[in-house]
Short mmCIF file of C-alpha atoms in Angstrom, two decimals:
data_model
loop_
_atom_site.label_atom_id
_atom_site.label_comp_id
_atom_site.label_asym_id
_atom_site.label_seq_id
_atom_site.Cartn_x
_atom_site.Cartn_y
_atom_site.Cartn_z
CA MET L 19 -13.21 54.99 -45.97
CA ILE L 20 -15.20 51.74 -46.29
CA LEU L 21 -15.05 49.99 -49.65
CA LEU L 22 -18.39 48.39 -50.43
CA ASN L 23 -17.08 45.94 -53.03
CA ARG L 24 -14.09 44.78 -51.01
CA ARG L 25 -13.33 41.09 -51.47
CA THR L 26 -11.20 38.65 -49.57
CA LEU L 27 -8.88 36.74 -51.89
CA LEU L 28 -7.44 33.58 -50.41
CA VAL L 29 -7.00 29.90 -51.09
CA SER L 30 -8.83 27.52 -48.79
CA PRO L 31 -8.41 23.76 -48.89
CA LEU L 32 -11.35 21.83 -50.25
CA PRO L 33 -13.03 20.01 -47.38
CA GLY L 34 -12.43 16.27 -47.17
CA PHE L 35 -8.87 16.35 -48.51
CA ASN L 36 -5.41 16.51 -47.01
CA GLU L 37 -4.94 20.24 -46.35
CA GLU L 38 -2.07 20.79 -48.81
CA ILE L 39 -3.66 18.67 -51.52
CA GLY L 40 -6.97 20.40 -50.88
CA ARG L 41 -5.39 23.80 -51.55
CA TRP L 42 -4.16 22.70 -54.97
CA LEU L 43 -7.55 21.17 -55.75
CA TRP L 44 -9.26 24.40 -54.68
CA CYS L 45 -7.15 26.19 -57.32
CA LEU L 46 -8.17 23.61 -59.93
CA GLU L 47 -11.82 24.10 -58.96
CA ASP L 48 -11.51 27.90 -59.04
CA VAL L 49 -10.33 27.86 -62.65
CA ARG L 50 -13.31 25.67 -63.56
CA ARG L 51 -15.77 27.80 -61.60
CA THR L 52 -14.81 30.96 -63.48
CA LEU L 53 -15.00 29.12 -66.81
CA LEU L 54 -18.47 27.68 -66.18
CA THR L 55 -19.77 30.95 -64.76
CA GLU L 56 -18.73 32.87 -67.87
CA LEU L 57 -20.20 30.25 -70.22
CA THR L 58 -23.54 29.85 -68.48
CA GLY L 59 -26.35 30.79 -70.84
CA ILE L 60 -24.37 31.06 -74.09
CA SER L 61 -26.16 30.07 -77.27
CA GLN L 62 -25.57 26.98 -79.38
CA THR L 63 -24.34 29.30 -82.14
CA ILE L 64 -21.62 30.74 -79.90
CA LEU L 65 -20.68 27.25 -78.72
CA ASP L 66 -20.32 25.91 -82.29
CA THR L 67 -18.90 28.87 -84.25
CA LYS L 68 -15.33 28.69 -85.51
CA ILE L 69 -13.25 31.85 -85.59
CA ASP L 70 -10.56 32.01 -88.29
CA GLU L 71 -10.98 28.27 -88.93
CA ARG L 72 -9.78 27.42 -85.43
CA GLN L 73 -11.57 25.23 -82.93
CA THR L 74 -14.95 26.04 -81.44
CA ILE L 75 -15.65 26.70 -77.78
CA GLY L 76 -17.35 23.30 -77.74
CA SER L 77 -14.20 21.66 -79.09
CA LEU L 78 -12.12 23.31 -76.36
CA LEU L 79 -14.53 22.19 -73.62
CA TYR L 80 -14.37 18.63 -74.95
CA HIS L 81 -10.57 18.84 -75.02
CA ILE L 82 -10.35 20.17 -71.44
CA ALA L 83 -12.44 17.28 -70.10
CA LEU L 84 -10.58 14.69 -72.18
CA ILE L 85 -7.15 15.84 -71.06
CA GLU L 86 -8.20 15.84 -67.41
CA ALA L 87 -9.51 12.28 -67.69
CA ASP L 88 -6.42 11.17 -69.60
CA TRP L 89 -4.01 12.51 -66.97
CA LEU L 90 -6.09 10.89 -64.23
CA TYR L 91 -6.18 7.41 -65.73
CA GLU L 92 -2.87 7.32 -67.60
CA GLU L 93 -0.57 9.15 -65.18
CA VAL L 94 -2.12 9.30 -61.70
CA LEU L 95 -3.91 5.95 -61.51
CA VAL L 96 -1.91 4.18 -64.25
CA THR L 97 -4.92 2.06 -65.10
CA GLU L 98 -7.59 1.42 -67.71
CA TRP L 99 -10.22 4.12 -68.11
CA ASP L 100 -13.55 3.72 -66.39
CA PRO L 101 -15.94 2.66 -69.21
CA GLU L 102 -18.53 5.28 -68.18
CA ILE L 103 -15.95 8.06 -68.50
CA LEU L 104 -14.53 6.65 -71.72
CA SER L 105 -18.03 6.60 -73.25
CA MET L 106 -18.24 10.39 -72.82
CA PHE L 107 -15.55 10.84 -75.48
CA PRO L 108 -16.91 9.47 -78.76
CA PHE L 109 -14.81 11.78 -80.95
CA GLU L 110 -11.16 11.30 -81.76
CA HIS L 111 -9.03 13.79 -79.84
CA ARG L 112 -7.27 15.23 -82.86
CA SER L 113 -7.91 15.28 -86.58
CA ALA L 114 -5.44 14.00 -89.17
CA ASP L 115 -3.68 17.39 -89.35
CA GLY L 116 -3.10 17.43 -85.57
CA SER L 117 -5.71 20.06 -84.75
CA LEU L 118 -8.28 19.46 -82.04
CA ALA L 119 -11.25 17.37 -83.08
CA HIS L 120 -14.16 19.45 -84.25
CA VAL L 121 -17.00 19.03 -81.76
CA GLU L 122 -20.28 20.57 -82.87
CA GLY L 123 -23.93 20.15 -81.99
CA GLN L 124 -23.47 19.15 -78.37
CA SER L 125 -25.41 21.35 -75.99
CA LEU L 126 -23.84 23.44 -73.27
CA GLU L 127 -25.51 21.10 -70.77
CA GLU L 128 -23.77 18.09 -72.38
CA HIS L 129 -20.41 19.84 -72.16
CA PHE L 130 -21.03 20.89 -68.55
CA TYR L 131 -22.13 17.37 -67.63
CA ARG L 132 -18.93 15.86 -69.10
CA LEU L 133 -16.71 18.45 -67.40
CA ASN L 134 -18.48 17.97 -64.05
CA LYS L 135 -18.52 14.16 -64.20
CA VAL L 136 -14.81 13.93 -65.06
CA ARG L 137 -14.02 16.40 -62.25
CA GLU L 138 -16.16 14.44 -59.77
CA VAL L 139 -14.29 11.22 -60.57
CA PHE L 140 -10.95 13.05 -60.58
CA LEU L 141 -11.52 14.54 -57.14
CA SER L 142 -12.79 11.26 -55.71
CA HIS L 143 -9.40 9.66 -56.36
CA PHE L 144 -7.63 12.37 -54.36
CA GLN L 145 -9.79 12.20 -51.23
CA SER L 146 -7.87 9.33 -49.67
CA MET L 147 -4.48 10.44 -51.02
CA ASP L 148 -1.79 11.36 -48.50
CA LEU L 149 1.26 13.54 -49.13
CA THR L 150 3.48 10.52 -49.72
CA ASP L 151 1.32 9.30 -52.61
CA TRP L 152 0.80 12.92 -53.79
CA ARG L 153 4.55 13.22 -54.31
CA LYS L 154 5.27 9.63 -55.37
CA PRO L 155 6.42 9.52 -58.98
CA ARG L 156 4.55 7.27 -61.36
CA VAL L 157 7.30 5.70 -63.43
CA LEU L 158 6.11 5.61 -67.01
CA GLU L 159 8.01 4.88 -70.19
CA PRO L 160 8.34 8.49 -71.43
CA TYR L 161 8.66 10.21 -68.03
CA ASP L 162 8.16 10.07 -64.29
CA VAL L 163 5.27 12.18 -62.96
CA THR L 164 3.67 12.86 -59.59
CA PRO L 165 -0.02 13.55 -58.91
CA GLU L 166 1.12 16.92 -57.55
CA TRP L 167 2.59 17.83 -60.95
CA VAL L 168 -0.50 16.52 -62.75
CA VAL L 169 -2.73 18.90 -60.79
CA TYR L 170 -0.33 21.78 -61.45
CA HIS L 171 -0.37 20.95 -65.15
CA LEU L 172 -4.17 20.73 -65.30
CA ILE L 173 -4.48 24.15 -63.63
CA GLU L 174 -2.10 25.55 -66.23
CA HIS L 175 -3.81 23.71 -69.12
CA GLU L 176 -7.35 24.75 -68.26
CA SER L 177 -6.30 28.33 -67.49
CA HIS L 178 -4.70 28.58 -70.94
CA HIS L 179 -7.80 27.31 -72.71
CA ARG L 180 -10.07 29.40 -70.48
CA GLY L 181 -8.21 32.46 -71.78
CA GLN L 182 -8.73 31.32 -75.37
CA ILE L 183 -12.43 30.72 -74.70
CA PHE L 184 -12.86 34.14 -73.07
CA GLN L 185 -11.21 35.82 -76.09
CA MET L 186 -13.50 33.88 -78.43
CA LEU L 187 -16.56 34.83 -76.35
CA ARG L 188 -15.70 38.53 -76.54
CA LYS L 189 -15.35 38.38 -80.31
CA LEU L 190 -18.43 36.22 -80.88
CA ARG L 191 -20.63 38.32 -78.62
CA LYS L 192 -19.56 41.40 -80.54
CA ASP L 193 -19.94 39.83 -84.01
CA LEU L 194 -23.11 37.77 -83.61
#
């Protein structure tokens, strides 16, 4: 029997990277690809609507990009933020009560641009990285962390929020 919708599921290293690092980065990119694919074409209303007084999809997209940039500059590079990237985050990360900043009124294109630009810069810093640097701990005051762990964490972080966004999308598409 031939299955017409049979897929091949495998991880392939991103071209231009050390093979092992490229595999991890492929996973990071795959999470993003599925997120952007699902969000393509959603309305401004869906992007900006709060459910049960929680954050909006727009707020979560802002948060995902901000956290990725923060881990890149603070933990991997241990340097000041690129001013162009920093300028993409005009809102405080969290409100006074600790909840994510409310981001409303930014178009899907603006969110996609920010996510894509941060990812482009993120990936560019890994192209020349070898396995020694990939596994070299950055010794910071609160903890030691490797770029390898940062990428693992970002996969986990974005996957978690992608799940939240997908749940919100289902509810909003049904209710609106």
